Amino acid sequence: MPEQLAHGHAHHHHEHHFRSTEAVRDVVIGMSDGLTVPFALAAGLSGAVHTTHLIVLAGLAEIAAGSIAMGLGGYLAAQGDAEHYASERLREEREIVERTRDEEEEIYEIFNAYGVERTEATSVLEALKRRPEAWVDFMMRFELGLEKPERGRAARSALTIAASYIVGGLIPLLPYMLLHEAYSALKTSVAITLLALVVFGGVKGRLTGTGLWKSGLQTVLIGGTAAAAAFGLARLLSAS
Amino acid sequence: MPEQLAHGHAHHHHEHHFRSTEAVRDVVIGMSDGLTVPFALAAGLSGAVHTTHLIVLAGLAEIAAGSIAMGLGGYLAAQGDAEHYASERLREEREIVERTRDEEEEIYEIFNAYGVERTEATSVLEALKRRPEAWVDFMMRFELGLEKPERGRAARSALTIAASYIVGGLIPLLPYMLLHEAYSALKTSVAITLLALVVFGGVKGRLTGTGLWKSGLQTVLIGGTAAAAAFGLARLLSAS
């Protein structure tokens, strides 16, 4: 989903829109797993355990583990992107000075892939050579396919993902916290989580262009399948 | 991490390399969460439960839920990408016929952002107009920033992610399956999982260019922090 969101919305918008799309993307990443995995785990354990105390414990431990793993993972991924961009940019800056010929040739190759002849690409090349900064920008985007990462994105991304995971994960756990009998908590949890998945999927579908109902059904399908598998497995294992 | 991998390696390689990079990316996605979350959950539960039976049960339920959530999530994301690409492509094909002027103007705008004047971009525009198929390809990549998705990628991606999650998740659970006392299983699990995280992180660092040791340390940091938080939380909750 992350890529689809980035592809679908990042283009030809100014920076403010781009930033809010990144935030939406991070909420979607955190919440889709947060609503699904703790829900499925708790449902699974209800198939084997009869009091809710242990289910809440396992659910909260999962939320702690999952939110940290995803948040820190997101932080390091964004930081890695930023470092990768910076080092590739430095290399391009050096190459257009030290290996000007090769870099010129690469521009011809980029255009050649679209059937544009050398003579037809020359004027663009000449224009880029007049402005080395723009030339580097051009190579970053069109040769390497890299977008300039935003400042401070890594930390913001990590916090958004982790917070969304926690919020998403607490919804299915609430009934287990309030009710003492596992099976009735399970029924309530299934009801409110499926509802939350439909709403979340629908909103996501609106934002990504997948369509409200289609996306709502998809998230319910993922959550439902995961929960059913965990429940079935736990039943099987606790019976044996 | 997904994006960094895609950005770092997808460019100027032919299709075979691209495909194996996608597979590496999916293994990394599945295994980094698979090694981390079930490990942290099991470690967390060891802080509250004294026999391993229930820890194995919760761990396996988590693996079932997590692998399905991530696998299905990956499937739908890739399918969404493919649908998005196809619909945007259709629209571009229509637009270069029905709104030729606007599309020509968009090419000038793309170049203008890099300081290339209208007169300098005209020859490229003329070349693209001679080959409508290449024109559409050019707009997909340079206006919309979309890459043509591979056929069959969605299913392959889903299976790779899910399988990697399962393999990663079973490593930390093995000691709990073989030993009966939670605390000694925890110690063994910590030892083999940290080792697995270092190796996995190191290999990942090699492939992504982050560097062997840096990446190894990062994955250990994520896994260790998640496990410590889950352990502390479970201890706290079971004491109260």
Short mmCIF file of C-alpha atoms in Angstrom, two decimals:
data_model
loop_
_atom_site.label_atom_id
_atom_site.label_comp_id
_atom_site.label_asym_id
_atom_site.label_seq_id
_atom_site.Cartn_x
_atom_site.Cartn_y
_atom_site.Cartn_z
CA MET A 1 0.00 0.00 0.00
CA PRO A 2 2.79 2.48 0.84
CA GLU A 3 4.03 2.56 -2.75
CA GLN A 4 0.62 2.88 -4.24
CA LEU A 5 -0.08 5.87 -2.07
CA ALA A 6 3.24 7.46 -2.88
CA HIS A 7 2.78 6.87 -6.60
CA GLY A 8 -0.83 7.83 -6.70
CA HIS A 9 -0.58 11.14 -4.98
CA ALA A 10 2.95 12.44 -4.79
CA HIS A 11 3.09 13.84 -8.29
CA HIS A 12 2.40 17.40 -9.36
CA HIS A 13 1.31 18.67 -5.95
CA HIS A 14 3.15 21.28 -4.00
CA GLU A 15 5.01 20.49 -0.86
CA HIS A 16 2.20 20.90 1.64
CA HIS A 17 0.05 18.30 -0.07
CA PHE A 18 2.98 16.00 -0.42
CA ARG A 19 3.68 16.18 3.27
CA SER A 20 0.12 15.40 4.29
CA THR A 21 0.13 12.45 1.89
CA GLU A 22 3.23 11.08 3.59
CA ALA A 23 1.42 11.36 6.92
CA VAL A 24 -1.64 9.59 5.53
CA ARG A 25 0.61 6.88 4.19
CA ASP A 26 2.22 6.39 7.60
CA VAL A 27 -1.15 6.26 9.37
CA VAL A 28 -2.28 3.62 6.86
CA ILE A 29 0.89 1.56 7.36
CA GLY A 30 0.59 1.61 11.15
CA MET A 31 -3.13 1.22 11.45
CA SER A 32 -3.67 -1.57 8.93
CA ASP A 33 -1.31 -3.83 10.84
CA GLY A 34 -2.36 -2.47 14.23
CA LEU A 35 -6.03 -3.22 13.62
CA THR A 36 -5.25 -6.66 12.19
CA VAL A 37 -2.50 -8.43 14.12
CA PRO A 38 -3.44 -7.72 17.78
CA PHE A 39 -7.07 -8.45 16.83
CA ALA A 40 -6.13 -11.78 15.27
CA LEU A 41 -3.81 -12.69 18.13
CA ALA A 42 -6.46 -11.96 20.76
CA ALA A 43 -9.07 -13.87 18.77
CA GLY A 44 -6.64 -16.76 18.43
CA LEU A 45 -5.93 -16.88 22.14
CA SER A 46 -9.67 -16.83 22.90
CA GLY A 47 -9.76 -20.19 21.17
CA ALA A 48 -7.43 -21.59 23.83
CA VAL A 49 -7.69 -19.48 26.99
CA HIS A 50 -10.85 -18.83 28.97
CA THR A 51 -10.04 -15.77 31.05
CA THR A 52 -9.20 -12.46 29.48
CA HIS A 53 -6.26 -11.47 31.70
CA LEU A 54 -3.66 -13.32 29.67
CA ILE A 55 -5.17 -12.24 26.37
CA VAL A 56 -4.87 -8.60 27.37
CA LEU A 57 -1.30 -9.20 28.49
CA ALA A 58 -0.33 -10.86 25.22
CA GLY A 59 -2.20 -8.24 23.22
CA LEU A 60 -0.46 -5.34 24.94
CA ALA A 61 2.93 -7.04 24.62
CA GLU A 62 2.22 -7.47 20.91
CA ILE A 63 1.23 -3.82 20.56
CA ALA A 64 4.43 -2.74 22.32
CA ALA A 65 6.54 -5.02 20.14
CA GLY A 66 4.74 -4.25 16.89
CA SER A 67 4.64 -0.49 17.32
CA ILE A 68 8.34 -0.32 18.20
CA ALA A 69 9.35 -2.69 15.42
CA MET A 70 7.34 -0.78 12.82
CA GLY A 71 8.17 2.68 14.16
CA LEU A 72 11.90 2.09 14.47
CA GLY A 73 11.85 0.19 11.18
CA GLY A 74 10.19 3.17 9.52
CA TYR A 75 12.67 5.56 11.10
CA LEU A 76 15.69 3.66 9.88
CA ALA A 77 14.17 3.15 6.42
CA ALA A 78 13.50 6.87 6.02
CA GLN A 79 16.95 7.71 7.34
CA GLY A 80 18.47 5.18 4.96
CA ASP A 81 16.58 6.79 2.07
CA ALA A 82 17.90 10.20 3.05
CA GLU A 83 21.50 8.95 3.32
CA HIS A 84 21.20 7.10 0.04
CA TYR A 85 19.89 10.22 -1.68
CA ALA A 86 22.66 12.38 -0.24
CA SER A 87 25.44 10.00 -1.24
CA GLU A 88 24.06 9.45 -4.76
CA ARG A 89 23.71 13.18 -5.18
CA LEU A 90 27.31 13.78 -4.16
CA ARG A 91 28.37 11.15 -6.66
CA GLU A 92 26.37 12.72 -9.46
CA GLU A 93 27.80 16.15 -8.61
CA ARG A 94 31.30 14.73 -8.86
CA GLU A 95 30.57 12.78 -12.03
CA ILE A 96 29.22 15.68 -14.06
CA VAL A 97 32.53 17.42 -13.39
CA GLU A 98 34.97 14.53 -13.57
CA ARG A 99 33.26 12.29 -16.09
CA THR A 100 31.30 14.85 -18.07
CA ARG A 101 31.39 12.76 -21.25
CA ASP A 102 29.88 9.68 -19.57
CA GLU A 103 27.15 11.72 -17.96
CA GLU A 104 26.31 13.33 -21.31
CA GLU A 105 26.14 9.87 -22.81
CA GLU A 106 23.72 8.80 -20.05
CA ILE A 107 21.36 11.60 -20.99
CA TYR A 108 21.39 10.43 -24.61
CA GLU A 109 20.64 6.91 -23.36
CA ILE A 110 17.71 8.08 -21.25
CA PHE A 111 16.16 9.75 -24.29
CA ASN A 112 17.14 6.96 -26.65
CA ALA A 113 14.95 4.56 -24.66
CA TYR A 114 12.00 6.67 -25.86
CA GLY A 115 13.11 6.77 -29.48
CA VAL A 116 14.55 10.30 -29.23
CA GLU A 117 17.65 10.56 -31.47
CA ARG A 118 20.94 12.11 -30.36
CA THR A 119 20.52 15.18 -32.52
CA GLU A 120 17.06 15.75 -31.08
CA ALA A 121 18.30 15.54 -27.49
CA THR A 122 21.29 17.83 -27.95
CA SER A 123 19.49 21.08 -27.18
CA VAL A 124 18.17 19.69 -23.87
CA LEU A 125 21.66 18.52 -22.99
CA GLU A 126 23.11 21.95 -23.77
CA ALA A 127 20.49 23.61 -21.57
CA LEU A 128 21.25 21.28 -18.66
CA LYS A 129 24.99 21.86 -19.05
CA ARG A 130 24.45 25.59 -18.54
CA ARG A 131 22.99 24.87 -15.08
CA PRO A 132 24.94 22.14 -13.27
CA GLU A 133 22.56 22.18 -10.28
CA ALA A 134 19.57 21.46 -12.53
CA TRP A 135 21.61 18.85 -14.39
CA VAL A 136 22.21 16.98 -11.11
CA ASP A 137 18.51 17.29 -10.22
CA PHE A 138 17.63 15.91 -13.62
CA MET A 139 19.95 12.90 -13.24
CA MET A 140 18.69 12.18 -9.71
CA ARG A 141 15.13 12.02 -10.90
CA PHE A 142 15.41 10.63 -14.42
CA GLU A 143 18.48 8.44 -14.30
CA LEU A 144 18.23 7.17 -10.73
CA GLY A 145 14.52 7.65 -10.04
CA LEU A 146 15.22 9.21 -6.64
CA GLU A 147 13.06 11.89 -5.00
CA LYS A 148 14.57 14.39 -2.62
CA PRO A 149 13.56 13.25 0.89
CA GLU A 150 11.97 15.78 3.22
CA ARG A 151 13.84 17.06 6.25
CA GLY A 152 12.78 15.49 9.56
CA ARG A 153 10.72 12.89 7.76
CA ALA A 154 12.30 9.92 9.55
CA ALA A 155 11.29 10.91 13.08
CA ARG A 156 7.84 12.13 12.04
CA SER A 157 7.25 8.94 10.10
CA ALA A 158 8.33 6.72 13.00
CA LEU A 159 6.05 8.46 15.49
CA THR A 160 3.06 8.45 13.15
CA ILE A 161 3.43 4.76 12.34
CA ALA A 162 3.91 3.74 15.99
CA ALA A 163 1.01 5.87 17.26
CA SER A 164 -1.32 4.52 14.56
CA TYR A 165 -0.33 0.97 15.42
CA ILE A 166 -1.11 1.59 19.10
CA VAL A 167 -4.48 3.23 18.39
CA GLY A 168 -5.40 0.49 15.92
CA GLY A 169 -4.29 -2.25 18.29
CA LEU A 170 -6.18 -0.96 21.33
CA ILE A 171 -9.56 -1.09 19.56
CA PRO A 172 -9.78 -4.92 19.39
CA LEU A 173 -8.32 -5.26 22.90
CA LEU A 174 -10.83 -2.99 24.64
CA PRO A 175 -13.53 -5.67 25.08
CA TYR A 176 -11.00 -8.03 26.65
CA MET A 177 -10.05 -5.31 29.10
CA LEU A 178 -13.66 -4.66 30.07
CA LEU A 179 -15.15 -8.16 30.03
CA HIS A 180 -13.92 -11.13 32.05
CA GLU A 181 -15.10 -14.01 29.95
CA ALA A 182 -12.98 -14.62 26.85
CA TYR A 183 -15.74 -15.80 24.55
CA SER A 184 -18.07 -12.85 25.07
CA ALA A 185 -15.10 -10.47 24.78
CA LEU A 186 -14.22 -12.21 21.51
CA LYS A 187 -17.69 -11.62 20.09
CA THR A 188 -17.62 -7.93 21.00
CA SER A 189 -14.06 -7.58 19.71
CA VAL A 190 -14.98 -9.18 16.37
CA ALA A 191 -17.95 -6.84 16.01
CA ILE A 192 -16.14 -3.57 16.78
CA THR A 193 -12.97 -4.53 14.90
CA LEU A 194 -14.78 -5.53 11.72
CA LEU A 195 -16.62 -2.22 11.94
CA ALA A 196 -13.34 -0.36 12.46
CA LEU A 197 -11.75 -2.24 9.54
CA VAL A 198 -14.63 -1.34 7.22
CA VAL A 199 -14.46 2.32 8.20
CA PHE A 200 -10.66 2.44 8.00
CA GLY A 201 -10.59 0.55 4.69
CA GLY A 202 -13.28 2.79 3.26
CA VAL A 203 -11.46 5.99 4.20
CA LYS A 204 -8.21 4.54 2.87
CA GLY A 205 -9.95 3.60 -0.38
CA ARG A 206 -11.22 7.15 -0.77
CA LEU A 207 -7.74 8.58 -0.24
CA THR A 208 -5.89 6.13 -2.48
CA GLY A 209 -8.49 5.97 -5.23
CA THR A 210 -9.12 2.24 -4.80
CA GLY A 211 -12.75 2.98 -4.07
CA LEU A 212 -14.60 3.10 -0.77
CA TRP A 213 -16.38 -0.26 -0.75
CA LYS A 214 -13.72 -2.28 -2.49
CA SER A 215 -11.06 -1.11 -0.07
CA GLY A 216 -13.37 -1.58 2.92
CA LEU A 217 -14.02 -5.18 1.90
CA GLN A 218 -10.32 -5.80 1.37
CA THR A 219 -9.29 -4.69 4.87
CA VAL A 220 -12.10 -6.76 6.40
CA LEU A 221 -10.94 -9.74 4.34
CA ILE A 222 -7.35 -9.38 5.58
CA GLY A 223 -8.34 -8.91 9.22
CA GLY A 224 -10.96 -11.65 9.12
CA THR A 225 -8.69 -14.20 7.44
CA ALA A 226 -5.81 -13.49 9.81
CA ALA A 227 -8.08 -13.74 12.86
CA ALA A 228 -9.75 -16.94 11.63
CA ALA A 229 -6.37 -18.57 10.95
CA ALA A 230 -5.00 -17.58 14.35
CA PHE A 231 -8.17 -18.77 16.06
CA GLY A 232 -8.17 -22.09 14.21
CA LEU A 233 -4.49 -22.70 14.89
CA ALA A 234 -4.80 -21.90 18.59
CA ARG A 235 -7.86 -24.18 18.89
CA LEU A 236 -6.01 -27.00 17.18
CA LEU A 237 -2.91 -26.61 19.33
CA SER A 238 -4.75 -26.31 22.62
CA ALA A 239 -6.87 -29.39 21.83
CA SER A 240 -3.84 -31.57 21.19
CA MET B 1 13.20 -0.24 3.86
CA PRO B 2 11.07 -1.26 0.83
CA GLU B 3 11.48 2.10 -0.83
CA GLN B 4 15.15 2.33 -0.18
CA LEU B 5 15.66 -1.04 -1.79
CA ALA B 6 13.48 -0.17 -4.73
CA HIS B 7 15.22 3.13 -5.24
CA GLY B 8 18.68 1.82 -4.62
CA HIS B 9 18.60 -1.07 -7.01
CA ALA B 10 15.77 -0.81 -9.48
CA HIS B 11 17.50 1.57 -11.84
CA HIS B 12 19.46 0.71 -14.96
CA HIS B 13 19.36 -3.03 -14.50
CA HIS B 14 17.62 -5.31 -16.90
CA GLU B 15 14.52 -7.20 -15.96
CA HIS B 16 16.12 -10.25 -14.40
CA HIS B 17 18.03 -8.21 -11.87
CA PHE B 18 14.98 -6.12 -11.17
CA ARG B 19 12.96 -9.21 -10.42
CA SER B 20 15.50 -10.67 -8.00
CA THR B 21 15.68 -7.30 -6.24
CA GLU B 22 11.92 -7.34 -5.77
CA ALA B 23 12.23 -10.79 -4.22
CA VAL B 24 15.01 -9.62 -1.91
CA ARG B 25 12.86 -6.68 -0.92
CA ASP B 26 9.95 -8.98 -0.06
CA VAL B 27 12.17 -11.31 1.97
CA VAL B 28 13.47 -8.30 3.89
CA ILE B 29 9.94 -6.99 4.55
CA GLY B 30 8.70 -10.36 5.81
CA MET B 31 11.75 -11.41 7.75
CA SER B 32 12.50 -8.17 9.56
CA ASP B 33 9.05 -8.17 11.16
CA GLY B 34 8.98 -11.98 11.48
CA LEU B 35 12.25 -12.06 13.43
CA THR B 36 11.24 -9.13 15.60
CA VAL B 37 7.59 -9.29 16.64
CA PRO B 38 7.12 -12.97 17.59
CA PHE B 39 10.50 -12.78 19.35
CA ALA B 40 9.44 -9.75 21.35
CA LEU B 41 5.99 -11.20 22.11
CA ALA B 42 7.47 -14.47 23.38
CA ALA B 43 10.06 -12.59 25.43
CA GLY B 44 7.30 -10.38 26.82
CA LEU B 45 5.15 -13.34 27.84
CA SER B 46 8.16 -14.98 29.54
CA GLY B 47 8.04 -12.03 31.90
CA ALA B 48 4.57 -13.11 33.02
CA VAL B 49 4.05 -16.81 32.31
CA HIS B 50 6.21 -19.63 33.64
CA THR B 51 5.47 -22.55 31.34
CA THR B 52 6.23 -22.43 27.67
CA HIS B 53 3.03 -24.01 26.35
CA LEU B 54 1.06 -20.78 26.27
CA ILE B 55 4.00 -18.80 24.89
CA VAL B 56 4.29 -21.20 21.95
CA LEU B 57 0.55 -20.96 21.40
CA ALA B 58 0.58 -17.16 21.39
CA GLY B 59 3.72 -17.09 19.24
CA LEU B 60 2.26 -19.40 16.61
CA ALA B 61 -1.02 -17.49 16.61
CA GLU B 62 0.99 -14.30 16.08
CA ILE B 63 2.94 -15.87 13.23
CA ALA B 64 -0.30 -17.02 11.58
CA ALA B 65 -1.89 -13.59 11.99
CA GLY B 66 1.21 -11.62 11.01
CA SER B 67 2.11 -13.67 7.96
CA ILE B 68 -1.44 -13.54 6.61
CA ALA B 69 -1.83 -9.83 7.36
CA MET B 70 1.48 -8.97 5.71
CA GLY B 71 1.14 -11.43 2.83
CA LEU B 72 -2.44 -10.44 1.92
CA GLY B 73 -1.55 -6.81 2.53
CA GLY B 74 1.37 -7.13 0.12
CA TYR B 75 -0.82 -8.89 -2.43
CA LEU B 76 -3.47 -6.20 -2.41
CA ALA B 77 -0.86 -3.42 -2.46
CA ALA B 78 0.86 -4.88 -5.52
CA GLN B 79 -2.47 -5.48 -7.21
CA GLY B 80 -3.50 -1.93 -6.42
CA ASP B 81 -0.24 -0.66 -7.96
CA ALA B 82 -0.90 -2.67 -11.11
CA GLU B 83 -4.47 -1.39 -11.40
CA HIS B 84 -3.35 2.16 -10.75
CA TYR B 85 -0.67 1.89 -13.44
CA ALA B 86 -3.12 0.42 -15.96
CA SER B 87 -5.76 3.09 -15.38
CA GLU B 88 -3.26 5.96 -15.47
CA ARG B 89 -1.79 4.54 -18.66
CA LEU B 90 -5.19 4.35 -20.33
CA ARG B 91 -5.80 7.95 -19.33
CA GLU B 92 -2.47 9.09 -20.75
CA GLU B 93 -3.19 7.20 -24.01
CA ARG B 94 -6.50 8.99 -24.28
CA GLU B 95 -5.07 12.36 -23.36
CA ILE B 96 -2.28 12.42 -25.95
CA VAL B 97 -5.00 11.95 -28.58
CA GLU B 98 -7.82 14.06 -27.16
CA ARG B 99 -5.85 16.76 -25.38
CA THR B 100 -2.66 16.78 -27.40
CA ARG B 101 -1.99 20.47 -26.69
CA ASP B 102 -2.18 20.02 -22.91
CA GLU B 103 0.10 17.01 -23.00
CA GLU B 104 2.62 18.90 -25.12
CA GLU B 105 2.48 21.68 -22.59
CA GLU B 106 3.16 19.19 -19.80
CA ILE B 107 6.36 18.09 -21.52
CA TYR B 108 7.51 21.70 -21.70
CA GLU B 109 6.71 22.04 -17.99
CA ILE B 110 8.70 18.94 -17.08
CA PHE B 111 11.75 20.36 -18.85
CA ASN B 112 11.13 23.88 -17.63
CA ALA B 113 11.58 22.69 -14.05
CA TYR B 114 15.20 21.97 -15.00
CA GLY B 115 15.76 25.28 -16.74
CA VAL B 116 15.32 23.88 -20.26
CA GLU B 117 13.62 26.48 -22.49
CA ARG B 118 10.70 25.73 -24.81
CA THR B 119 12.79 26.05 -27.95
CA GLU B 120 15.35 23.65 -26.54
CA ALA B 121 12.74 21.00 -25.71
CA THR B 122 10.92 21.16 -29.05
CA SER B 123 13.04 18.56 -30.82
CA VAL B 124 12.45 16.02 -28.04
CA LEU B 125 8.73 16.73 -28.19
CA GLU B 126 8.69 16.21 -31.95
CA ALA B 127 10.52 12.90 -31.57
CA LEU B 128 8.03 11.68 -28.96
CA LYS B 129 5.08 12.74 -31.14
CA ARG B 130 6.32 10.48 -33.91
CA ARG B 131 5.99 7.46 -31.59
CA PRO B 132 2.82 7.69 -29.46
CA GLU B 133 3.66 4.50 -27.54
CA ALA B 134 7.02 5.96 -26.43
CA TRP B 135 5.30 9.25 -25.64
CA VAL B 136 2.94 7.48 -23.24
CA ASP B 137 5.89 5.58 -21.69
CA PHE B 138 7.69 8.89 -21.26
CA MET B 139 4.72 10.53 -19.54
CA MET B 140 4.19 7.54 -17.23
CA ARG B 141 7.76 7.71 -16.03
CA PHE B 142 8.58 11.42 -16.18
CA GLU B 143 5.26 13.08 -15.48
CA LEU B 144 3.70 10.54 -13.11
CA GLY B 145 6.79 8.77 -11.79
CA LEU B 146 5.17 5.34 -12.29
CA GLU B 147 7.09 2.16 -13.17
CA LYS B 148 5.43 -0.59 -15.16
CA PRO B 149 4.58 -3.35 -12.65
CA GLU B 150 5.69 -6.87 -13.43
CA ARG B 151 3.16 -9.54 -14.32
CA GLY B 152 2.34 -11.96 -11.50
CA ARG B 153 4.17 -9.79 -9.01
CA ALA B 154 1.26 -9.58 -6.53
CA ALA B 155 0.99 -13.32 -5.84
CA ARG B 156 4.76 -13.86 -5.84
CA SER B 157 5.21 -10.93 -3.48
CA ALA B 158 2.50 -12.18 -1.09
CA LEU B 159 3.96 -15.67 -0.86
CA THR B 160 7.53 -14.44 -0.40
CA ILE B 161 6.55 -12.01 2.37
CA ALA B 162 4.40 -14.57 4.21
CA ALA B 163 6.99 -17.36 3.95
CA SER B 164 9.77 -15.07 5.18
CA TYR B 165 7.63 -13.97 8.11
CA ILE B 166 6.98 -17.61 9.06
CA VAL B 167 10.65 -18.62 8.78
CA GLY B 168 11.75 -15.53 10.72
CA GLY B 169 9.10 -16.05 13.38
CA LEU B 170 9.86 -19.74 14.00
CA ILE B 171 13.51 -19.03 14.91
CA PRO B 172 12.78 -17.25 18.22
CA LEU B 173 9.98 -19.74 19.04
CA LEU B 174 12.08 -22.90 18.66
CA PRO B 175 13.59 -22.78 22.19
CA TYR B 176 10.11 -22.41 23.70
CA MET B 177 9.00 -25.49 21.76
CA LEU B 178 11.94 -27.55 22.95
CA LEU B 179 12.34 -26.37 26.55
CA HIS B 180 9.69 -26.46 29.24
CA GLU B 181 10.82 -23.70 31.52
CA ALA B 182 10.05 -20.22 30.23
CA TYR B 183 13.08 -18.45 31.63
CA SER B 184 15.69 -20.81 30.19
CA ALA B 185 13.83 -20.83 26.85
CA LEU B 186 13.92 -17.03 26.94
CA LYS B 187 17.69 -16.97 27.38
CA THR B 188 18.23 -19.37 24.47
CA SER B 189 15.70 -17.49 22.34
CA VAL B 190 17.45 -14.17 23.01
CA ALA B 191 20.81 -15.66 22.06
CA ILE B 192 19.77 -17.28 18.78
CA THR B 193 17.50 -14.43 17.74
CA LEU B 194 20.11 -11.72 18.31
CA LEU B 195 22.50 -13.85 16.27
CA ALA B 196 19.89 -14.25 13.52
CA LEU B 197 19.18 -10.50 13.59
CA VAL B 198 22.88 -9.67 13.22
CA VAL B 199 23.27 -12.07 10.30
CA PHE B 200 20.06 -10.95 8.64
CA GLY B 201 20.84 -7.26 9.18
CA GLY B 202 24.37 -7.75 7.87
CA VAL B 203 23.21 -9.48 4.69
CA LYS B 204 20.54 -6.84 4.20
CA GLY B 205 23.13 -4.10 4.68
CA ARG B 206 25.32 -5.66 2.00
CA LEU B 207 22.42 -5.82 -0.44
CA THR B 208 21.06 -2.35 0.22
CA GLY B 209 24.41 -0.62 0.50
CA THR B 210 23.82 0.53 4.11
CA GLY B 211 26.91 -1.39 5.17
CA LEU B 212 27.24 -4.76 6.85
CA TRP B 213 27.89 -3.76 10.46
CA LYS B 214 25.74 -0.69 10.58
CA SER B 215 22.73 -2.58 9.27
CA GLY B 216 23.43 -5.55 11.55
CA LEU B 217 23.48 -3.26 14.57
CA GLN B 218 20.29 -1.55 13.45
CA THR B 219 18.26 -4.76 13.21
CA VAL B 220 19.57 -5.90 16.60
CA LEU B 221 18.60 -2.54 18.03
CA ILE B 222 15.04 -2.80 16.69
CA GLY B 223 14.57 -6.41 17.83
CA GLY B 224 16.18 -5.78 21.20
CA THR B 225 14.20 -2.63 21.95
CA ALA B 226 10.91 -4.22 20.94
CA ALA B 227 11.60 -7.32 23.04
CA ALA B 228 12.72 -5.29 26.06
CA ALA B 229 9.61 -3.09 25.89
CA ALA B 230 7.30 -6.10 25.58
CA PHE B 231 9.08 -7.86 28.44
CA GLY B 232 8.94 -4.81 30.71
CA LEU B 233 5.28 -4.17 29.95
CA ALA B 234 4.27 -7.80 30.56
CA ARG B 235 6.23 -7.83 33.85
CA LEU B 236 4.56 -4.63 34.96
CA LEU B 237 1.08 -5.85 34.08
CA SER B 238 1.46 -9.28 35.63
CA ALA B 239 2.81 -7.79 38.85
CA SER B 240 -0.16 -5.49 39.27
#
